[in-house]
Short mmCIF file of N, CA, C and O in Angstrom, two decimals:
data_model
loop_
_atom_site.label_atom_id
_atom_site.label_comp_id
_atom_site.label_asym_id
_atom_site.label_seq_id
_atom_site.Cartn_x
_atom_site.Cartn_y
_atom_site.Cartn_z
N MET A 1 4.31 16.42 -60.54
CA MET A 1 3.21 15.60 -60.01
C MET A 1 2.58 16.28 -58.86
O MET A 1 3.19 16.96 -58.09
N ASP A 2 1.36 15.91 -58.76
CA ASP A 2 0.60 16.55 -57.66
C ASP A 2 0.74 15.74 -56.39
O ASP A 2 1.02 14.53 -56.41
N LEU A 3 0.64 16.37 -55.24
CA LEU A 3 0.85 15.73 -53.97
C LEU A 3 -0.21 14.68 -53.70
O LEU A 3 0.09 13.62 -53.16
N SER A 4 -1.41 14.90 -54.14
CA SER A 4 -2.47 13.89 -53.91
C SER A 4 -2.21 12.60 -54.73
O SER A 4 -2.49 11.49 -54.24
N ILE A 5 -1.62 12.71 -55.90
CA ILE A 5 -1.31 11.48 -56.71
C ILE A 5 -0.19 10.74 -56.02
O ILE A 5 -0.23 9.52 -55.91
N ILE A 6 0.82 11.44 -55.45
CA ILE A 6 1.94 10.79 -54.75
C ILE A 6 1.41 10.05 -53.48
O ILE A 6 1.79 8.89 -53.24
N LEU A 7 0.57 10.67 -52.78
CA LEU A 7 -0.02 10.07 -51.58
C LEU A 7 -0.86 8.83 -51.97
O LEU A 7 -0.82 7.81 -51.27
N MET A 8 -1.59 8.89 -53.05
CA MET A 8 -2.40 7.76 -53.48
C MET A 8 -1.49 6.59 -53.89
O MET A 8 -1.81 5.44 -53.56
N ILE A 9 -0.40 6.82 -54.61
CA ILE A 9 0.48 5.78 -55.03
C ILE A 9 1.13 5.17 -53.83
O ILE A 9 1.27 3.93 -53.73
N VAL A 10 1.58 5.94 -52.84
CA VAL A 10 2.17 5.41 -51.65
C VAL A 10 1.17 4.57 -50.86
O VAL A 10 1.51 3.48 -50.35
N GLY A 11 -0.05 5.00 -50.79
CA GLY A 11 -1.11 4.25 -50.08
C GLY A 11 -1.33 2.93 -50.76
O GLY A 11 -1.47 1.89 -50.07
N ILE A 12 -1.45 2.92 -52.07
CA ILE A 12 -1.66 1.65 -52.84
C ILE A 12 -0.49 0.72 -52.61
O ILE A 12 -0.67 -0.48 -52.43
N LEU A 13 0.78 1.23 -52.65
CA LEU A 13 1.93 0.40 -52.40
C LEU A 13 1.91 -0.21 -51.00
O LEU A 13 2.30 -1.36 -50.84
N LEU A 14 1.52 0.58 -50.02
CA LEU A 14 1.50 0.08 -48.66
C LEU A 14 0.40 -1.01 -48.51
O LEU A 14 0.64 -2.04 -47.79
N ILE A 15 -0.68 -0.90 -49.18
CA ILE A 15 -1.71 -1.92 -49.13
C ILE A 15 -1.21 -3.19 -49.78
O ILE A 15 -1.42 -4.26 -49.25
N ILE A 16 -0.56 -3.11 -50.88
CA ILE A 16 0.01 -4.28 -51.56
C ILE A 16 1.07 -4.95 -50.73
O ILE A 16 1.09 -6.17 -50.56
N VAL A 17 1.96 -4.17 -50.13
CA VAL A 17 3.01 -4.73 -49.23
C VAL A 17 2.40 -5.39 -47.99
O VAL A 17 2.92 -6.37 -47.55
N SER A 18 1.27 -4.88 -47.49
CA SER A 18 0.67 -5.46 -46.31
C SER A 18 0.17 -6.85 -46.53
O SER A 18 0.05 -7.66 -45.60
N PHE A 19 -0.18 -7.19 -47.76
CA PHE A 19 -0.62 -8.55 -48.10
C PHE A 19 0.51 -9.61 -47.95
O PHE A 19 0.28 -10.75 -47.72
N PHE A 20 1.74 -9.13 -48.07
CA PHE A 20 2.86 -10.08 -47.99
C PHE A 20 3.34 -10.36 -46.54
O PHE A 20 4.09 -11.32 -46.29
N PHE A 21 2.93 -9.52 -45.64
CA PHE A 21 3.32 -9.71 -44.23
C PHE A 21 2.31 -10.62 -43.53
O PHE A 21 1.07 -10.46 -43.75
N LYS A 22 2.81 -11.49 -42.65
CA LYS A 22 1.89 -12.40 -41.95
C LYS A 22 1.34 -11.71 -40.70
O LYS A 22 2.02 -10.86 -40.10
N ASN A 23 0.16 -12.13 -40.33
CA ASN A 23 -0.43 -11.57 -39.13
C ASN A 23 -0.24 -12.51 -37.99
O ASN A 23 -0.75 -13.60 -37.94
N ASN A 24 0.70 -12.12 -37.06
CA ASN A 24 1.05 -13.00 -35.95
C ASN A 24 0.03 -12.98 -34.81
O ASN A 24 0.10 -13.85 -33.94
N SER A 25 -0.86 -12.04 -34.79
CA SER A 25 -1.78 -11.99 -33.65
C SER A 25 -2.73 -13.21 -33.65
O SER A 25 -3.12 -13.64 -32.60
N LYS A 26 -3.11 -13.66 -34.83
CA LYS A 26 -4.00 -14.86 -34.90
C LYS A 26 -3.27 -16.09 -34.30
O LYS A 26 -3.87 -16.88 -33.60
N LYS A 27 -2.02 -16.19 -34.61
CA LYS A 27 -1.23 -17.38 -34.08
C LYS A 27 -1.09 -17.25 -32.51
O LYS A 27 -1.25 -18.25 -31.82
N VAL A 28 -0.86 -16.05 -32.06
CA VAL A 28 -0.76 -15.85 -30.57
C VAL A 28 -2.11 -16.14 -29.93
O VAL A 28 -2.15 -16.83 -28.88
N GLU A 29 -3.19 -15.67 -30.51
CA GLU A 29 -4.53 -15.94 -29.93
C GLU A 29 -4.83 -17.47 -29.90
O GLU A 29 -5.30 -17.98 -28.91
N GLN A 30 -4.43 -18.16 -30.96
CA GLN A 30 -4.66 -19.62 -31.04
C GLN A 30 -3.78 -20.33 -30.01
O GLN A 30 -4.24 -21.27 -29.28
N ASP A 31 -2.51 -19.87 -29.78
CA ASP A 31 -1.66 -20.51 -28.79
C ASP A 31 -2.21 -20.28 -27.36
O ASP A 31 -2.21 -21.19 -26.55
N VAL A 32 -2.73 -19.07 -27.08
CA VAL A 32 -3.28 -18.78 -25.76
C VAL A 32 -4.53 -19.64 -25.56
O VAL A 32 -4.70 -20.16 -24.49
N GLU A 33 -5.34 -19.79 -26.57
CA GLU A 33 -6.55 -20.58 -26.41
C GLU A 33 -6.24 -22.05 -26.16
O GLU A 33 -6.83 -22.69 -25.29
N GLU A 34 -5.26 -22.59 -26.91
CA GLU A 34 -4.84 -23.95 -26.68
C GLU A 34 -4.24 -24.18 -25.29
O GLU A 34 -4.51 -25.18 -24.64
N LEU A 35 -3.44 -23.18 -24.81
CA LEU A 35 -2.92 -23.23 -23.51
C LEU A 35 -3.98 -23.24 -22.40
O LEU A 35 -3.94 -24.05 -21.46
N SER A 36 -4.97 -22.38 -22.55
CA SER A 36 -6.03 -22.32 -21.56
C SER A 36 -6.87 -23.60 -21.56
O SER A 36 -7.25 -24.06 -20.50
N ILE A 37 -7.09 -24.20 -22.75
CA ILE A 37 -7.84 -25.46 -22.79
C ILE A 37 -7.06 -26.56 -22.10
O ILE A 37 -7.57 -27.40 -21.34
N SER A 38 -5.72 -26.65 -22.40
CA SER A 38 -4.93 -27.71 -21.75
C SER A 38 -4.86 -27.56 -20.26
O SER A 38 -4.89 -28.54 -19.51
N ILE A 39 -4.74 -26.27 -19.78
CA ILE A 39 -4.70 -26.07 -18.33
C ILE A 39 -6.05 -26.46 -17.67
O ILE A 39 -6.10 -27.13 -16.63
N PHE A 40 -7.15 -26.16 -18.34
CA PHE A 40 -8.47 -26.52 -17.86
C PHE A 40 -8.59 -28.06 -17.81
O PHE A 40 -9.08 -28.61 -16.80
N GLN A 41 -8.13 -28.75 -18.83
CA GLN A 41 -8.24 -30.23 -18.84
C GLN A 41 -7.33 -30.81 -17.73
O GLN A 41 -7.78 -31.78 -17.08
N GLU A 42 -6.15 -30.28 -17.56
CA GLU A 42 -5.26 -30.83 -16.48
C GLU A 42 -5.88 -30.59 -15.13
O GLU A 42 -5.75 -31.48 -14.25
N THR A 43 -6.45 -29.41 -14.93
CA THR A 43 -7.06 -29.10 -13.60
C THR A 43 -8.21 -30.08 -13.34
O THR A 43 -8.36 -30.61 -12.24
N ASN A 44 -9.04 -30.33 -14.32
CA ASN A 44 -10.15 -31.27 -14.11
C ASN A 44 -9.62 -32.69 -13.86
O ASN A 44 -10.16 -33.39 -13.02
N ASN A 45 -8.56 -33.07 -14.61
CA ASN A 45 -7.96 -34.40 -14.39
C ASN A 45 -7.46 -34.49 -12.95
O ASN A 45 -7.64 -35.54 -12.32
N LEU A 46 -6.77 -33.51 -12.49
CA LEU A 46 -6.24 -33.53 -11.12
C LEU A 46 -7.35 -33.62 -10.09
O LEU A 46 -7.21 -34.32 -9.06
N LYS A 47 -8.43 -32.87 -10.33
CA LYS A 47 -9.52 -32.90 -9.38
C LYS A 47 -10.14 -34.33 -9.31
O LYS A 47 -10.47 -34.82 -8.26
N ARG A 48 -10.27 -34.97 -10.51
CA ARG A 48 -10.79 -36.30 -10.48
C ARG A 48 -9.91 -37.28 -9.72
O ARG A 48 -10.32 -38.11 -8.97
N ARG A 49 -8.63 -37.17 -9.99
CA ARG A 49 -7.64 -38.02 -9.30
C ARG A 49 -7.68 -37.82 -7.76
O ARG A 49 -7.62 -38.76 -7.00
N LEU A 50 -7.74 -36.58 -7.37
CA LEU A 50 -7.78 -36.24 -5.96
C LEU A 50 -9.05 -36.83 -5.30
O LEU A 50 -8.96 -37.38 -4.17
N LYS A 51 -10.14 -36.69 -5.99
CA LYS A 51 -11.40 -37.30 -5.49
C LYS A 51 -11.27 -38.79 -5.32
O LYS A 51 -11.73 -39.34 -4.30
N ILE A 52 -10.68 -39.46 -6.25
CA ILE A 52 -10.50 -40.92 -6.18
C ILE A 52 -9.66 -41.28 -4.98
O ILE A 52 -9.96 -42.22 -4.25
N VAL A 53 -8.53 -40.54 -4.85
CA VAL A 53 -7.62 -40.86 -3.74
C VAL A 53 -8.29 -40.64 -2.38
O VAL A 53 -8.18 -41.45 -1.44
N GLU A 54 -9.06 -39.56 -2.28
CA GLU A 54 -9.75 -39.28 -1.02
C GLU A 54 -10.81 -40.37 -0.74
O GLU A 54 -10.96 -40.78 0.39
N GLU A 55 -11.48 -40.85 -1.77
CA GLU A 55 -12.46 -41.93 -1.53
C GLU A 55 -11.74 -43.21 -1.14
O GLU A 55 -12.28 -43.99 -0.28
N GLU A 56 -10.61 -43.47 -1.75
CA GLU A 56 -9.90 -44.72 -1.37
C GLU A 56 -9.37 -44.68 0.07
O GLU A 56 -9.46 -45.71 0.77
N LEU A 57 -8.90 -43.56 0.46
CA LEU A 57 -8.31 -43.50 1.83
C LEU A 57 -9.33 -43.09 2.91
O LEU A 57 -9.01 -42.99 4.05
N LEU A 58 -10.55 -42.83 2.44
CA LEU A 58 -11.67 -42.44 3.36
C LEU A 58 -11.23 -41.25 4.29
O LEU A 58 -11.35 -41.26 5.44
N LEU A 59 -10.66 -40.25 3.62
CA LEU A 59 -10.25 -39.10 4.36
C LEU A 59 -11.40 -38.24 4.87
O LEU A 59 -12.36 -38.08 4.18
N GLU A 60 -11.29 -37.86 6.09
CA GLU A 60 -12.26 -37.01 6.74
C GLU A 60 -11.56 -35.94 7.46
O GLU A 60 -10.44 -36.13 8.00
N PRO A 61 -12.08 -34.72 7.49
CA PRO A 61 -11.40 -33.63 8.21
C PRO A 61 -11.38 -33.87 9.71
O PRO A 61 -12.44 -34.31 10.29
N GLU A 62 -10.27 -33.72 10.29
CA GLU A 62 -10.16 -33.88 11.79
C GLU A 62 -9.61 -32.59 12.38
O GLU A 62 -8.65 -32.02 11.89
N PHE A 63 -10.23 -32.23 13.50
CA PHE A 63 -9.75 -31.05 14.21
C PHE A 63 -9.21 -31.54 15.54
O PHE A 63 -9.89 -32.05 16.30
N GLN A 64 -7.90 -31.33 15.70
CA GLN A 64 -7.24 -31.67 16.91
C GLN A 64 -6.51 -30.48 17.55
O GLN A 64 -5.91 -29.73 16.82
N VAL A 65 -6.65 -30.42 18.83
CA VAL A 65 -5.98 -29.32 19.53
C VAL A 65 -4.92 -30.00 20.40
O VAL A 65 -5.13 -31.06 20.99
N LYS A 66 -3.75 -29.34 20.49
CA LYS A 66 -2.66 -29.91 21.30
C LYS A 66 -3.14 -30.12 22.76
O LYS A 66 -4.16 -29.58 23.19
N SER A 67 -2.30 -30.67 23.58
CA SER A 67 -2.64 -30.95 24.95
C SER A 67 -2.93 -29.68 25.72
O SER A 67 -2.44 -28.57 25.33
N SER A 68 -3.65 -29.77 26.82
CA SER A 68 -4.04 -28.59 27.56
C SER A 68 -2.86 -27.86 28.18
O SER A 68 -2.89 -26.67 28.40
N SER A 69 -1.79 -28.62 28.52
CA SER A 69 -0.62 -27.92 29.08
C SER A 69 0.03 -27.06 28.02
O SER A 69 0.55 -25.97 28.37
N ALA A 70 0.02 -27.52 26.79
CA ALA A 70 0.58 -26.64 25.76
C ALA A 70 -0.30 -25.43 25.56
O ALA A 70 0.19 -24.31 25.20
N GLN A 71 -1.63 -25.55 25.69
CA GLN A 71 -2.52 -24.42 25.56
C GLN A 71 -2.26 -23.40 26.65
O GLN A 71 -2.25 -22.18 26.39
N ASN A 72 -2.02 -23.84 27.90
CA ASN A 72 -1.78 -22.91 28.95
C ASN A 72 -0.50 -22.15 28.80
O ASN A 72 -0.43 -20.98 29.17
N ASN A 73 0.52 -22.73 28.16
CA ASN A 73 1.77 -22.07 28.00
C ASN A 73 1.72 -21.09 26.80
O ASN A 73 2.38 -20.02 26.91
N THR A 74 0.92 -21.40 25.81
CA THR A 74 1.07 -20.52 24.60
C THR A 74 -0.14 -19.55 24.49
O THR A 74 0.01 -18.59 23.73
N ILE A 75 -1.25 -19.79 25.13
CA ILE A 75 -2.38 -18.95 24.93
C ILE A 75 -2.84 -18.36 26.30
O ILE A 75 -3.47 -19.04 27.08
N PRO A 76 -2.49 -17.15 26.53
CA PRO A 76 -2.83 -16.50 27.79
C PRO A 76 -4.27 -16.07 27.89
O PRO A 76 -4.81 -15.97 29.01
N ASN A 77 -4.97 -15.81 26.80
CA ASN A 77 -6.31 -15.31 26.82
C ASN A 77 -7.28 -16.44 27.16
O ASN A 77 -7.36 -17.41 26.41
N PRO A 78 -8.07 -16.36 28.20
CA PRO A 78 -9.03 -17.40 28.54
C PRO A 78 -10.16 -17.60 27.58
O PRO A 78 -10.66 -18.62 27.40
N ASN A 79 -10.52 -16.50 26.86
CA ASN A 79 -11.56 -16.65 25.85
C ASN A 79 -11.13 -17.51 24.68
O ASN A 79 -11.93 -18.31 24.23
N ILE A 80 -9.88 -17.42 24.30
CA ILE A 80 -9.38 -18.24 23.21
C ILE A 80 -9.33 -19.69 23.68
O ILE A 80 -9.63 -20.61 22.93
N GLN A 81 -8.96 -19.91 24.93
CA GLN A 81 -8.92 -21.25 25.46
C GLN A 81 -10.33 -21.86 25.44
O GLN A 81 -10.43 -23.04 25.14
N GLN A 82 -11.27 -21.09 25.84
CA GLN A 82 -12.65 -21.63 25.84
C GLN A 82 -13.11 -22.00 24.44
O GLN A 82 -13.74 -23.02 24.23
N VAL A 83 -12.76 -21.17 23.47
CA VAL A 83 -13.10 -21.44 22.07
C VAL A 83 -12.42 -22.73 21.59
O VAL A 83 -13.07 -23.63 21.03
N LEU A 84 -11.14 -22.84 21.94
CA LEU A 84 -10.40 -24.05 21.54
C LEU A 84 -10.95 -25.29 22.19
O LEU A 84 -11.08 -26.35 21.57
N GLN A 85 -11.36 -25.20 23.47
CA GLN A 85 -11.93 -26.37 24.15
C GLN A 85 -13.29 -26.74 23.55
O GLN A 85 -13.57 -27.89 23.37
N THR A 86 -14.07 -25.74 23.17
CA THR A 86 -15.34 -26.00 22.54
C THR A 86 -15.14 -26.69 21.18
O THR A 86 -15.89 -27.61 20.87
N VAL A 87 -14.16 -26.20 20.43
CA VAL A 87 -13.89 -26.79 19.14
C VAL A 87 -13.41 -28.26 19.32
O VAL A 87 -13.83 -29.16 18.60
N GLN A 88 -12.55 -28.46 20.30
CA GLN A 88 -12.09 -29.83 20.59
C GLN A 88 -13.23 -30.74 20.97
O GLN A 88 -13.32 -31.87 20.52
N GLN A 89 -14.14 -30.25 21.82
CA GLN A 89 -15.28 -31.06 22.29
C GLN A 89 -16.22 -31.36 21.08
O GLN A 89 -16.67 -32.52 20.89
N ALA A 90 -16.40 -30.37 20.17
CA ALA A 90 -17.21 -30.62 19.01
C ALA A 90 -16.59 -31.62 18.08
O ALA A 90 -17.26 -32.47 17.48
N ALA A 91 -15.27 -31.55 17.94
CA ALA A 91 -14.57 -32.50 17.09
C ALA A 91 -14.72 -33.96 17.63
O ALA A 91 -14.90 -34.90 16.93
N GLN A 92 -14.59 -34.06 18.99
CA GLN A 92 -14.72 -35.34 19.61
C GLN A 92 -16.11 -35.93 19.46
O GLN A 92 -16.31 -37.11 19.15
N THR A 93 -17.12 -35.05 19.63
CA THR A 93 -18.48 -35.55 19.49
C THR A 93 -18.79 -35.89 18.02
O THR A 93 -19.48 -36.88 17.80
N SER A 94 -18.20 -35.13 17.09
CA SER A 94 -18.48 -35.49 15.67
C SER A 94 -17.71 -36.79 15.32
O SER A 94 -18.22 -37.59 14.53
N LYS A 95 -16.58 -37.03 15.96
CA LYS A 95 -15.85 -38.29 15.70
C LYS A 95 -16.64 -39.47 16.20
O LYS A 95 -16.79 -40.49 15.52
N THR A 96 -17.25 -39.35 17.40
CA THR A 96 -18.02 -40.45 17.94
C THR A 96 -19.32 -40.63 17.18
O THR A 96 -19.73 -41.75 16.94
N GLY A 97 -19.88 -39.56 16.71
CA GLY A 97 -21.09 -39.65 15.83
C GLY A 97 -20.76 -40.31 14.47
O GLY A 97 -21.50 -41.07 14.01
N GLN A 98 -19.59 -39.94 13.92
CA GLN A 98 -19.18 -40.51 12.70
C GLN A 98 -18.86 -42.00 12.89
O GLN A 98 -19.15 -42.84 12.07
N ALA A 99 -18.26 -42.36 14.04
CA ALA A 99 -17.94 -43.74 14.28
C ALA A 99 -19.19 -44.55 14.42
O ALA A 99 -19.23 -45.74 13.99
N ALA A 100 -20.17 -44.01 15.06
CA ALA A 100 -21.45 -44.74 15.25
C ALA A 100 -22.20 -44.87 13.94
O ALA A 100 -22.81 -45.95 13.71
N THR A 101 -22.16 -43.91 13.07
CA THR A 101 -22.93 -43.98 11.80
C THR A 101 -22.10 -44.60 10.71
O THR A 101 -22.67 -44.87 9.66
N LYS A 102 -20.85 -44.77 10.93
CA LYS A 102 -19.98 -45.29 9.82
C LYS A 102 -20.13 -46.74 9.72
O LYS A 102 -19.76 -47.49 10.60
N THR A 103 -20.70 -47.28 8.62
CA THR A 103 -20.87 -48.69 8.46
C THR A 103 -20.10 -49.14 7.21
O THR A 103 -20.27 -50.26 6.80
N LYS A 104 -19.28 -48.27 6.61
CA LYS A 104 -18.53 -48.69 5.47
C LYS A 104 -17.44 -49.71 5.82
O LYS A 104 -16.89 -49.55 6.89
N PRO A 105 -17.25 -50.65 4.97
CA PRO A 105 -16.16 -51.58 5.27
C PRO A 105 -14.78 -50.89 5.07
O PRO A 105 -14.67 -49.95 4.32
N ILE A 106 -13.82 -51.38 5.79
CA ILE A 106 -12.46 -50.78 5.73
C ILE A 106 -11.77 -51.31 4.46
O ILE A 106 -11.79 -52.49 4.23
N HIS A 107 -11.19 -50.39 3.71
CA HIS A 107 -10.50 -50.77 2.49
C HIS A 107 -9.29 -51.64 2.75
O HIS A 107 -8.61 -51.50 3.73
N GLN A 108 -9.03 -52.54 1.82
CA GLN A 108 -7.93 -53.49 2.03
C GLN A 108 -6.56 -52.82 2.12
O GLN A 108 -5.72 -53.25 2.83
N ILE A 109 -6.41 -51.69 1.41
CA ILE A 109 -5.15 -50.96 1.51
C ILE A 109 -4.90 -50.47 2.93
O ILE A 109 -3.84 -50.53 3.45
N ILE A 110 -5.99 -49.95 3.53
CA ILE A 110 -5.85 -49.46 4.90
C ILE A 110 -5.62 -50.56 5.86
O ILE A 110 -4.81 -50.43 6.82
N ILE A 111 -6.27 -51.72 5.63
CA ILE A 111 -6.04 -52.88 6.50
C ILE A 111 -4.60 -53.32 6.47
O ILE A 111 -3.87 -53.51 7.49
N SER A 112 -4.01 -53.37 5.25
CA SER A 112 -2.56 -53.75 5.12
C SER A 112 -1.71 -52.69 5.76
O SER A 112 -0.64 -53.05 6.36
N GLN A 113 -2.05 -51.47 5.65
CA GLN A 113 -1.30 -50.41 6.29
C GLN A 113 -1.32 -50.51 7.81
O GLN A 113 -0.27 -50.35 8.43
N VAL A 114 -2.45 -50.80 8.34
CA VAL A 114 -2.58 -50.95 9.80
C VAL A 114 -1.74 -52.09 10.29
O VAL A 114 -0.98 -52.02 11.26
N LEU A 115 -1.84 -53.22 9.56
CA LEU A 115 -1.04 -54.40 9.99
C LEU A 115 0.45 -54.13 9.89
O LEU A 115 1.24 -54.56 10.76
N GLU A 116 0.87 -53.42 8.87
CA GLU A 116 2.30 -53.10 8.68
C GLU A 116 2.82 -52.19 9.81
O GLU A 116 3.87 -52.31 10.37
N LEU A 117 1.96 -51.19 10.13
CA LEU A 117 2.32 -50.27 11.24
C LEU A 117 2.37 -51.00 12.60
O LEU A 117 3.22 -50.68 13.42
N ASN A 118 1.47 -51.93 12.74
CA ASN A 118 1.51 -52.73 13.97
C ASN A 118 2.77 -53.58 14.04
O ASN A 118 3.40 -53.71 15.15
N LYS A 119 3.22 -54.14 12.93
CA LYS A 119 4.47 -54.92 12.88
C LYS A 119 5.68 -54.05 13.20
O LYS A 119 6.65 -54.52 13.79
N GLN A 120 5.55 -52.76 12.89
CA GLN A 120 6.70 -51.81 13.16
C GLN A 120 6.67 -51.41 14.60
O GLN A 120 7.63 -50.74 15.03
N GLY A 121 5.69 -51.79 15.36
CA GLY A 121 5.66 -51.51 16.78
C GLY A 121 4.97 -50.19 17.16
O GLY A 121 5.18 -49.75 18.29
N LEU A 122 4.19 -49.61 16.31
CA LEU A 122 3.54 -48.38 16.71
C LEU A 122 2.37 -48.62 17.58
O LEU A 122 1.78 -49.78 17.56
N SER A 123 2.00 -47.68 18.40
CA SER A 123 0.87 -47.84 19.31
C SER A 123 -0.41 -47.75 18.50
O SER A 123 -0.49 -47.23 17.41
N VAL A 124 -1.50 -48.20 19.21
CA VAL A 124 -2.82 -48.18 18.54
C VAL A 124 -3.24 -46.73 18.24
O VAL A 124 -3.81 -46.44 17.19
N ALA A 125 -2.91 -45.80 19.14
CA ALA A 125 -3.28 -44.43 18.93
C ALA A 125 -2.56 -43.84 17.72
O ALA A 125 -3.15 -43.09 16.92
N ASP A 126 -1.26 -44.17 17.60
CA ASP A 126 -0.48 -43.65 16.41
C ASP A 126 -1.03 -44.23 15.11
O ASP A 126 -1.13 -43.55 14.11
N ILE A 127 -1.34 -45.56 15.19
CA ILE A 127 -1.90 -46.18 13.97
C ILE A 127 -3.24 -45.55 13.63
O ILE A 127 -3.56 -45.34 12.47
N SER A 128 -4.00 -45.24 14.64
CA SER A 128 -5.33 -44.62 14.42
C SER A 128 -5.16 -43.30 13.73
O SER A 128 -5.96 -42.97 12.77
N ILE A 129 -4.21 -42.50 14.11
CA ILE A 129 -4.00 -41.19 13.57
C ILE A 129 -3.52 -41.33 12.12
O ILE A 129 -4.00 -40.67 11.21
N ARG A 130 -2.61 -42.24 11.84
CA ARG A 130 -2.02 -42.41 10.52
C ARG A 130 -3.02 -43.03 9.52
O ARG A 130 -2.95 -42.67 8.38
N SER A 131 -3.83 -43.91 10.01
CA SER A 131 -4.79 -44.58 9.09
C SER A 131 -6.16 -43.94 9.00
O SER A 131 -6.98 -44.41 8.23
N ASN A 132 -6.38 -42.97 9.86
CA ASN A 132 -7.69 -42.22 9.88
C ASN A 132 -8.82 -43.13 10.30
O ASN A 132 -9.93 -43.03 9.78
N LEU A 133 -8.50 -44.09 11.13
CA LEU A 133 -9.54 -44.98 11.70
C LEU A 133 -9.60 -44.73 13.18
O LEU A 133 -8.72 -44.10 13.79
N THR A 134 -10.73 -45.14 13.78
CA THR A 134 -10.84 -45.03 15.21
C THR A 134 -9.98 -46.07 15.88
O THR A 134 -9.60 -47.11 15.24
N GLU A 135 -9.66 -45.91 17.16
CA GLU A 135 -8.82 -46.87 17.88
C GLU A 135 -9.49 -48.22 17.91
O GLU A 135 -8.84 -49.26 17.84
N GLU A 136 -10.81 -48.21 18.09
CA GLU A 136 -11.57 -49.49 18.11
C GLU A 136 -11.46 -50.20 16.77
O GLU A 136 -11.26 -51.47 16.76
N GLN A 137 -11.55 -49.52 15.68
CA GLN A 137 -11.45 -50.13 14.37
C GLN A 137 -9.98 -50.70 14.17
O GLN A 137 -9.82 -51.77 13.62
N VAL A 138 -9.02 -49.98 14.65
CA VAL A 138 -7.64 -50.47 14.56
C VAL A 138 -7.45 -51.74 15.38
O VAL A 138 -6.90 -52.74 14.92
N ARG A 139 -8.04 -51.75 16.59
CA ARG A 139 -7.94 -52.98 17.42
C ARG A 139 -8.67 -54.19 16.71
O ARG A 139 -8.14 -55.33 16.75
N GLN A 140 -9.82 -53.92 16.08
CA GLN A 140 -10.53 -54.95 15.39
C GLN A 140 -9.71 -55.50 14.26
O GLN A 140 -9.64 -56.73 14.01
N VAL A 141 -9.06 -54.62 13.47
CA VAL A 141 -8.25 -55.09 12.32
C VAL A 141 -7.06 -55.91 12.82
O VAL A 141 -6.81 -56.95 12.22
N ILE A 142 -6.47 -55.45 13.87
CA ILE A 142 -5.26 -56.21 14.39
C ILE A 142 -5.74 -57.54 14.95
O ILE A 142 -5.06 -58.58 14.78
N ALA A 143 -6.86 -57.55 15.67
CA ALA A 143 -7.41 -58.80 16.23
C ALA A 143 -7.76 -59.79 15.14
O ALA A 143 -7.53 -60.99 15.31
N ASN A 144 -8.37 -59.34 14.08
CA ASN A 144 -8.79 -60.27 13.02
C ASN A 144 -7.65 -60.58 12.08
O ASN A 144 -7.83 -61.44 11.21
N GLY A 145 -6.55 -59.93 12.19
CA GLY A 145 -5.38 -60.19 11.35
C GLY A 145 -5.66 -59.77 9.89
O GLY A 145 -5.07 -60.33 8.96
N GLY A 146 -6.51 -58.81 9.68
CA GLY A 146 -6.78 -58.29 8.32
C GLY A 146 -7.89 -59.01 7.63
O GLY A 146 -8.15 -58.80 6.43
N GLN A 147 -8.64 -59.81 8.34
CA GLN A 147 -9.75 -60.56 7.66
C GLN A 147 -11.10 -60.01 8.04
O GLN A 147 -11.34 -59.46 8.99
#
């Protein structure tokens, strides 16, 4: 037999055998696509839930700097102290501006939280920090008894 005939027969046999083997790459591609879709859906679901929780608790970013005695002990550079004081003043002015413009009613969950913390004996300042309300709002909630 000629070498070309043998090679042709081997080639035809390999083509026939290849039809019987499964192609796993399509299954792997499908699995990866399903995984990426499920991760995308979960991420969007978590973002929606986080947004709902933030809206319920009326979370706002707060910038607070420790007391000035702690600043003097830990930060020797006066330029850094000036920057921190400026940031602290800006945070205080933004708090007062937010308190003045804030006309939203306080959510019932926060009111019950404030009353419970008051029953536990926490100070108005501590309750203010934990509930993300101003001290004046905390005093009003306690004075009104949650109404």
